[in-house]
Tab-separated table of C-alpha atoms in Angstrom:
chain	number	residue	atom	x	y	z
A	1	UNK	CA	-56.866	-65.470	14.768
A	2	UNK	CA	-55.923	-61.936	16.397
A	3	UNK	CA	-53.522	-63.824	18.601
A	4	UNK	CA	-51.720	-65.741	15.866
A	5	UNK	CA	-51.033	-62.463	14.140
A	6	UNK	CA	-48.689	-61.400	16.886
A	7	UNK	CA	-44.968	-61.881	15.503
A	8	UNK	CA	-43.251	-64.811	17.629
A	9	UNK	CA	-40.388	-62.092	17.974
A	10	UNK	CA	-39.965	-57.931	18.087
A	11	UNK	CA	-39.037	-56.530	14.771
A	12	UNK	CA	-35.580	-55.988	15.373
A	13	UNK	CA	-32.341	-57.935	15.827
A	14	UNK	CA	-28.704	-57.454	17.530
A	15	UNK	CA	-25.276	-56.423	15.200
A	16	UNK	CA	-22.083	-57.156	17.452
A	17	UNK	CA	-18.314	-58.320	16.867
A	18	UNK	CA	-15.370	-57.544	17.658
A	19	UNK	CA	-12.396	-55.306	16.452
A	20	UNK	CA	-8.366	-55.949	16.419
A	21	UNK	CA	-5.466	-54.045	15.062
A	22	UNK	CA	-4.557	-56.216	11.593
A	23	UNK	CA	-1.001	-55.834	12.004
A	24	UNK	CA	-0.946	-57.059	15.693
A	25	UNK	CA	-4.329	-59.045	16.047
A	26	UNK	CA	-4.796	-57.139	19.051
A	27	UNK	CA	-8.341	-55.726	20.393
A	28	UNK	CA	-9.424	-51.874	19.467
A	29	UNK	CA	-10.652	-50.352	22.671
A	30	UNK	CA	-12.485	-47.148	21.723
A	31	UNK	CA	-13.461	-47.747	18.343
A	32	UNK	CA	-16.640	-46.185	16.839
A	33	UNK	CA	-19.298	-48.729	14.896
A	34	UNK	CA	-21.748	-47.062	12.962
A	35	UNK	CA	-24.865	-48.987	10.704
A	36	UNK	CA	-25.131	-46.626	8.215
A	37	UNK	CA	-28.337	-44.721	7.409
A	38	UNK	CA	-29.238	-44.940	10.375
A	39	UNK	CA	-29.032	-43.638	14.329
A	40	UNK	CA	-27.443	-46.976	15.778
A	41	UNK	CA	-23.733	-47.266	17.097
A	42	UNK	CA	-21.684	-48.671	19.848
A	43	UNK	CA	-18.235	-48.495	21.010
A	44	UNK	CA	-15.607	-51.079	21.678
A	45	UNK	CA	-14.636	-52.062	24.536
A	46	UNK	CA	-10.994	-53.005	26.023
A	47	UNK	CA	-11.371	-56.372	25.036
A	48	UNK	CA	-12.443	-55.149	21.202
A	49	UNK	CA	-16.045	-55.995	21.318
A	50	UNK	CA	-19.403	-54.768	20.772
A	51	UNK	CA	-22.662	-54.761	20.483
A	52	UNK	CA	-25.811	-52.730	19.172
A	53	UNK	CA	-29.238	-54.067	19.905
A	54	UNK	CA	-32.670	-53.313	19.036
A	55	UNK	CA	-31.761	-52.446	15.185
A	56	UNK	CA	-34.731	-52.380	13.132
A	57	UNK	CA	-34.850	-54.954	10.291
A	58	UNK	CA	-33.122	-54.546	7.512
A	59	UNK	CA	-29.894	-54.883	4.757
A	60	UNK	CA	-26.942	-52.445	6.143
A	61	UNK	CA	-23.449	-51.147	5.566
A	62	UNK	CA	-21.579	-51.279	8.896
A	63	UNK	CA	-18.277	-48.965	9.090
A	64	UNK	CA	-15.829	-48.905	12.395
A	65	UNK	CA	-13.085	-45.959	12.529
A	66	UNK	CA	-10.613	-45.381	14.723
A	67	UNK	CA	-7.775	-42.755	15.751
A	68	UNK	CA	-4.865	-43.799	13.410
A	69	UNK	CA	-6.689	-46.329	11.731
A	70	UNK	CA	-8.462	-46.838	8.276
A	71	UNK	CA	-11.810	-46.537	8.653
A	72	UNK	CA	-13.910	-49.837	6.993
A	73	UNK	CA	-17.630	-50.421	6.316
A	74	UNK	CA	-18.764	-53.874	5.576
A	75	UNK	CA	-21.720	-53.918	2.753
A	76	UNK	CA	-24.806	-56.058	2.932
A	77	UNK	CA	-25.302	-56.903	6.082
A	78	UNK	CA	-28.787	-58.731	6.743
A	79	UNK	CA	-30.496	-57.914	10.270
A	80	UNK	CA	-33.156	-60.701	10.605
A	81	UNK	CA	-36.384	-60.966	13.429
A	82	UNK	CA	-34.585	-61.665	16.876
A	83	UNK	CA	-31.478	-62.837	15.161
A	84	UNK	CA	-28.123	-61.818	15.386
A	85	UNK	CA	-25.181	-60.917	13.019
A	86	UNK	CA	-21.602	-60.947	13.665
A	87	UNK	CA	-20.080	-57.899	11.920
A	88	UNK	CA	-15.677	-58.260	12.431
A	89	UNK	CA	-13.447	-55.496	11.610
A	90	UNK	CA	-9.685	-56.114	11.428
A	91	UNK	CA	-8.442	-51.916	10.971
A	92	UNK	CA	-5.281	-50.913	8.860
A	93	UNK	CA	-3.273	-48.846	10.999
A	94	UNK	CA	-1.656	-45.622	10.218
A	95	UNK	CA	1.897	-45.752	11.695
A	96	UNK	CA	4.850	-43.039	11.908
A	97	UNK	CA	7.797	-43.811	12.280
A	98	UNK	CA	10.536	-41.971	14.174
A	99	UNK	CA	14.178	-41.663	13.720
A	100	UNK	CA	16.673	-39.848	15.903
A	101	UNK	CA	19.216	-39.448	13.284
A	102	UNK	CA	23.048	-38.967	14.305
A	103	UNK	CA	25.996	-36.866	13.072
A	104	UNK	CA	27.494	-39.486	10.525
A	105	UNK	CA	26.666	-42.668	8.903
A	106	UNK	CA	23.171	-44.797	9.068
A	107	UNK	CA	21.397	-47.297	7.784
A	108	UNK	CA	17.299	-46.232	7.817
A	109	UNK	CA	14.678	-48.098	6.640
A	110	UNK	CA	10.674	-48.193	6.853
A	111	UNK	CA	7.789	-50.443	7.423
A	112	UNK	CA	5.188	-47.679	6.498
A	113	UNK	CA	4.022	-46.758	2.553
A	114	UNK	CA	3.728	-43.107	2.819
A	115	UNK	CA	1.119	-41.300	0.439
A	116	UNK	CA	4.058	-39.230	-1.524
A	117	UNK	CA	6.984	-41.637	-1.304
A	118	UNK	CA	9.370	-39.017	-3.126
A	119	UNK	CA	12.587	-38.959	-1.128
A	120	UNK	CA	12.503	-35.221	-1.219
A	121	UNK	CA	9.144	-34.925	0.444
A	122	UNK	CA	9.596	-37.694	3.129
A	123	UNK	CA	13.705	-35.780	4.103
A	124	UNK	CA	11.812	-32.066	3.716
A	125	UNK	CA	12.337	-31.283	7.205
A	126	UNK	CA	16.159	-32.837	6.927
A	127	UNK	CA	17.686	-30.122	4.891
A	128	UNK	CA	19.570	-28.211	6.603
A	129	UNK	CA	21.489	-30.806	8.222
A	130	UNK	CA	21.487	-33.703	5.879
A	131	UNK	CA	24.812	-34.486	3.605
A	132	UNK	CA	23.190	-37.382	1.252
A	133	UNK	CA	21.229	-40.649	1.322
A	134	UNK	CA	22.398	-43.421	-1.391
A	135	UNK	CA	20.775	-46.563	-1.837
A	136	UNK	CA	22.062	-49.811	-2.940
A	137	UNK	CA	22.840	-48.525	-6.743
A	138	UNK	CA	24.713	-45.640	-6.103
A	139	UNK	CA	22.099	-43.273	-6.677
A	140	UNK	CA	21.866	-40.636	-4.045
A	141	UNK	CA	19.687	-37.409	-2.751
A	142	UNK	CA	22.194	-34.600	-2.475
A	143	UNK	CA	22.789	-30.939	-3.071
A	144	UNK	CA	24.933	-29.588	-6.208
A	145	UNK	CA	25.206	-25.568	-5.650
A	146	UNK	CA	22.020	-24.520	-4.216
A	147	UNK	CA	19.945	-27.271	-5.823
A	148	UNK	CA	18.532	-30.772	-4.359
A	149	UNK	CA	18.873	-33.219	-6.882
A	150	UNK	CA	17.043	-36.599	-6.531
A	151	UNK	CA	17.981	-39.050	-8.229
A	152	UNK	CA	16.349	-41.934	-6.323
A	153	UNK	CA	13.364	-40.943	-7.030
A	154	UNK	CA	10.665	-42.507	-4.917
A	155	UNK	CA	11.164	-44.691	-1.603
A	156	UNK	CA	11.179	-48.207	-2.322
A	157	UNK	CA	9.757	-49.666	0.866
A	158	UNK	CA	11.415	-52.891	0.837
A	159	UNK	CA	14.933	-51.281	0.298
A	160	UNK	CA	17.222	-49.731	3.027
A	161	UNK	CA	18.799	-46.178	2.578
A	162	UNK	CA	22.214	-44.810	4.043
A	163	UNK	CA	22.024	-41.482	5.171
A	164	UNK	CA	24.929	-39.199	5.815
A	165	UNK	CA	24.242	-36.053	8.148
A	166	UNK	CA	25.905	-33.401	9.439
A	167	UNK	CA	24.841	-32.650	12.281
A	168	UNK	CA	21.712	-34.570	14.184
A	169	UNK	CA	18.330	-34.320	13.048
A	170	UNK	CA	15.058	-35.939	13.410
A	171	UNK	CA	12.717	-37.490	10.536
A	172	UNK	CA	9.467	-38.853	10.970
A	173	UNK	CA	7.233	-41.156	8.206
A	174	UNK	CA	3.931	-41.412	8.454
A	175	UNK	CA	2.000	-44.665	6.380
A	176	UNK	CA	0.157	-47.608	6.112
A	177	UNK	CA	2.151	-50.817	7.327
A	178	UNK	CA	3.528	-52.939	4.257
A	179	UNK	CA	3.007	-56.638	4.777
A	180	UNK	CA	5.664	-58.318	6.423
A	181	UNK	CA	5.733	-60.786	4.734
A	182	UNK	CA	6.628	-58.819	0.971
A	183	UNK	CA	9.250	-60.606	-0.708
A	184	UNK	CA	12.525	-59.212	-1.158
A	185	UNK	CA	14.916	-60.194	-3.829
A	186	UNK	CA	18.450	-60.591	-2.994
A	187	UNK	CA	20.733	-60.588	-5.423
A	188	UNK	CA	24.833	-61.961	-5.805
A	189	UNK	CA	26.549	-58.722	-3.520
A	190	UNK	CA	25.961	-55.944	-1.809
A	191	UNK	CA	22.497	-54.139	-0.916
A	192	UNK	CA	20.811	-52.143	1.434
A	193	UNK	CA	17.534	-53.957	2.803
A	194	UNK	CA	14.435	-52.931	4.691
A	195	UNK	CA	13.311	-54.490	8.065
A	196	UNK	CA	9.376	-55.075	7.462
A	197	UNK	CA	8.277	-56.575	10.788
A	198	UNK	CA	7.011	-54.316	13.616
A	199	UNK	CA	8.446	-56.729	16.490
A	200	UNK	CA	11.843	-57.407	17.406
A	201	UNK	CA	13.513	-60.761	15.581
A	202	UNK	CA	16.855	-62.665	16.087
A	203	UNK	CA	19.001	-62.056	13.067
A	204	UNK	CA	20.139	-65.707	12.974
A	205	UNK	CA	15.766	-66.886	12.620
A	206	UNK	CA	15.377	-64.163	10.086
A	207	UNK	CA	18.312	-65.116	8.114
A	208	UNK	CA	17.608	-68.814	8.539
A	209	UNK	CA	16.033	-69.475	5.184
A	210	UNK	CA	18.880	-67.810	3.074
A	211	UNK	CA	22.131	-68.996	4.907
A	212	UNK	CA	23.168	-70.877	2.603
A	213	UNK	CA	23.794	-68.252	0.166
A	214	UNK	CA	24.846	-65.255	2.632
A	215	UNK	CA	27.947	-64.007	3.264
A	216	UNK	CA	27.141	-61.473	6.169
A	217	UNK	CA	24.599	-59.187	7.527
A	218	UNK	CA	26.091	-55.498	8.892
A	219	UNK	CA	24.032	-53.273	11.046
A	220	UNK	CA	24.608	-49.410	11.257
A	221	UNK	CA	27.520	-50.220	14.258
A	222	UNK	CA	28.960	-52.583	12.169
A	223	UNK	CA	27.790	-55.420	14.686
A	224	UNK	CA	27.422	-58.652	11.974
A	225	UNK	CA	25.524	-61.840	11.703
A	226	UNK	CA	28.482	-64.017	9.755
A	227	UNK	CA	29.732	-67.717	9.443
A	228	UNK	CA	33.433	-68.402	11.684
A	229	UNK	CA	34.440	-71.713	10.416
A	230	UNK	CA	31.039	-73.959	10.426
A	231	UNK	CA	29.543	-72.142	13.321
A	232	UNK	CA	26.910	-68.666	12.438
A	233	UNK	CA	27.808	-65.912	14.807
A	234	UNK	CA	24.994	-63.464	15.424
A	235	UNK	CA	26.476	-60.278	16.593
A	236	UNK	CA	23.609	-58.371	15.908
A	237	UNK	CA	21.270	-59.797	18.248
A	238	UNK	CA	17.674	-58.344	17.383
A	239	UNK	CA	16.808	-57.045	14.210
A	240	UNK	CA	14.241	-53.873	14.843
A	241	UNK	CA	12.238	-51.781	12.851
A	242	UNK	CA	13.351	-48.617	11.244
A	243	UNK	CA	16.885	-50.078	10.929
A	244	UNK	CA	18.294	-50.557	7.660
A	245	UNK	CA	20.821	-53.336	7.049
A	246	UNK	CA	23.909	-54.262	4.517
A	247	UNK	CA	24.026	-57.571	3.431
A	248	UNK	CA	26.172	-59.830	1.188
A	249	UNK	CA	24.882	-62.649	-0.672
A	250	UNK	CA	27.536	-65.498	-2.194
A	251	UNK	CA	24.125	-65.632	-4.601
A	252	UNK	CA	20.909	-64.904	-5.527
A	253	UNK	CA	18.211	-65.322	-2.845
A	254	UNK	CA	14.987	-64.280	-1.375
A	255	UNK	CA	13.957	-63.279	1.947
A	256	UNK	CA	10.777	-63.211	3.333
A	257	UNK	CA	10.876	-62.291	7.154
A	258	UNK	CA	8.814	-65.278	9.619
A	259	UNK	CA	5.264	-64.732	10.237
C-alpha cells in the first residue's frame, strides 16, 4: 500500500516553445519568458526556442518581452504531472523608420502607427528646414508668419505625403507595423499612397491586381511603372519601404500589396 502511494511521476512538468518576429516569422534570439507568479524563466535561443523545466503544477500566465518588441503573456496555461505544454509567442515589433530627407521634392510614406500620429509631432524635429508637406487633397503642414498651421491633421498610415524642404534634414518614426495587407482605396486620379510591406517588391507584381484600371505609378525621381502600347514598362524596379508614390487610376480600384 505505501508503495502504491508513490506518484508514477514528480510533481512538476516542462513549459517550452518557441518565439518569431510576427512581421517576418523569423526566430527571437534573446527573448525573456517569464511564468508569472512565480521564479521560473528561460531565454531563447538563436533558433527562437525554449524551454523551462521542473515547474511546479499548476494554471499560469506566461509573458515573453523583448528589446523593441511588445511584450505578450498568454493566460491559462495548465502545467500537468510530467507533461508538457507548448507556450508560442509571435511579438509585435516596434519599428522606426528613417528618412534622409533632401533639399527639394519627396514622396515619404510609413509602415509604422506611431502613438501621436499628429503631423506636427511626428515633423517636430523638421522645423527649421522644412517648407511644407501636402497630401493627396491639397491640404498641407506649413508656416503662415511665425505660426505652424496643420491642416492635415493626423498621419493617415496608408496615405503618402510630399514633403518640400529647404535644406536636408533627417526624420525618424517610431511605431507598431500596420498590416500589410490593409486595404487601400484608390480612387478615379491622382493620390499619394503608402508602401506597407517591409521587403522590397517589383512594381509590376504589386500593381498586378489593379492594371487594368491604372494609368501610371511615379516614384520621387519620376522613374514610372506605365503601359507603351500593349506592353507595361516598369521603370521603377523595386518598390521599398518609406517611399511614397503618385499614382493615376483611369478608375476606382483597390490595392492590397501580395502577402
Amino acid at each position: 500500500n505505501i508503495l502504491c502511494a508513490i506518484p508514477l511521476y514528480p510533481p512538476y512538468g516542462t513549459i517550452t516553445g518557441i518565439i518569431i518576429d510576427m512581421e517576418t516569422s523569423l526566430p527571437i534570439e534573446g527573448a525573456l519568458v517569464e511564468v508569472e507568479g512565480t521564479t521560473f524563466s528561460a531565454t531563447t535561443l538563436s533558433d527562437g526556442t525554449y524551454i523551462i523545466e521542473n515547474v511546479d503544477i499548476g494554471i499560469y500566465a506566461v509573458s515573453a518581452s523583448a528589446d523593441n518588441y511588445i511584450s505578450e503573456t498568454i493566460p491559462d496555461q495548465t502545467v500537468s504531472n510530467g507533461g508538457t505544454t507548448v507556450v508560442d509567442f509571435e511579438l509585435v515589433p516596434i519599428i522606426t523608420q528613417v528618412y534622409d530627407l533632401e533639399t527639394g521634392y519627396q514622396f515619404i510614406s510609413t509602415r509604422a502607427q506611431p502613438d501621436n500620429p499628429n503631423m506636427l509631432n511626428i515633423v517636430d524635429n523638421l522645423l527649421d528646414n522644412l517648407d511644407f508637406i501636402r497630401n493627396t487633397g491639397g491640404l498641407m503642414v506649413r508656416k503662415i508668419g511665425p505660426v505652424w498651421i496643420n491642416s492635415i491633421g493626423n498621419w493617415v498610415t496608408t496615405e503618402g505625403y510630399l514633403f518640400k524642404m529647404n535644406s536636408e534634414d533627417q526624420l525618424a518614426i517610431t511605431g507598431i507595423p500596420i498590416d500589410p495587407q490593409t486595404p487601400i482605396n484608390l480612387s478615379t486620379g491622382y493620390q499619394i499612397i503608402s508602401y506597407l510591406p517591409w521587403q522590397a517588391l517589383n512594381a509590376l507584381d504589386v500593381c498586378e491586381n489593379i492594371l487594368d484600371n491604372l494609368d501610371f505609378v511615379r516614384n520621387t525621381g519620376g522613374f514610372m511603372l506605365r503601359k507603351i502600347g500593349p506592353v507595361w514598362i516598369n521603370g521603377i524596379g523595386n518598390m521599398n519601404q518609406g517611399e511614397g508614390y503618385l499614382v493615376k487610376m483611369n478608375a476606382p480600384d483597390v490595392l492590397i500589396y501580395p502577402v
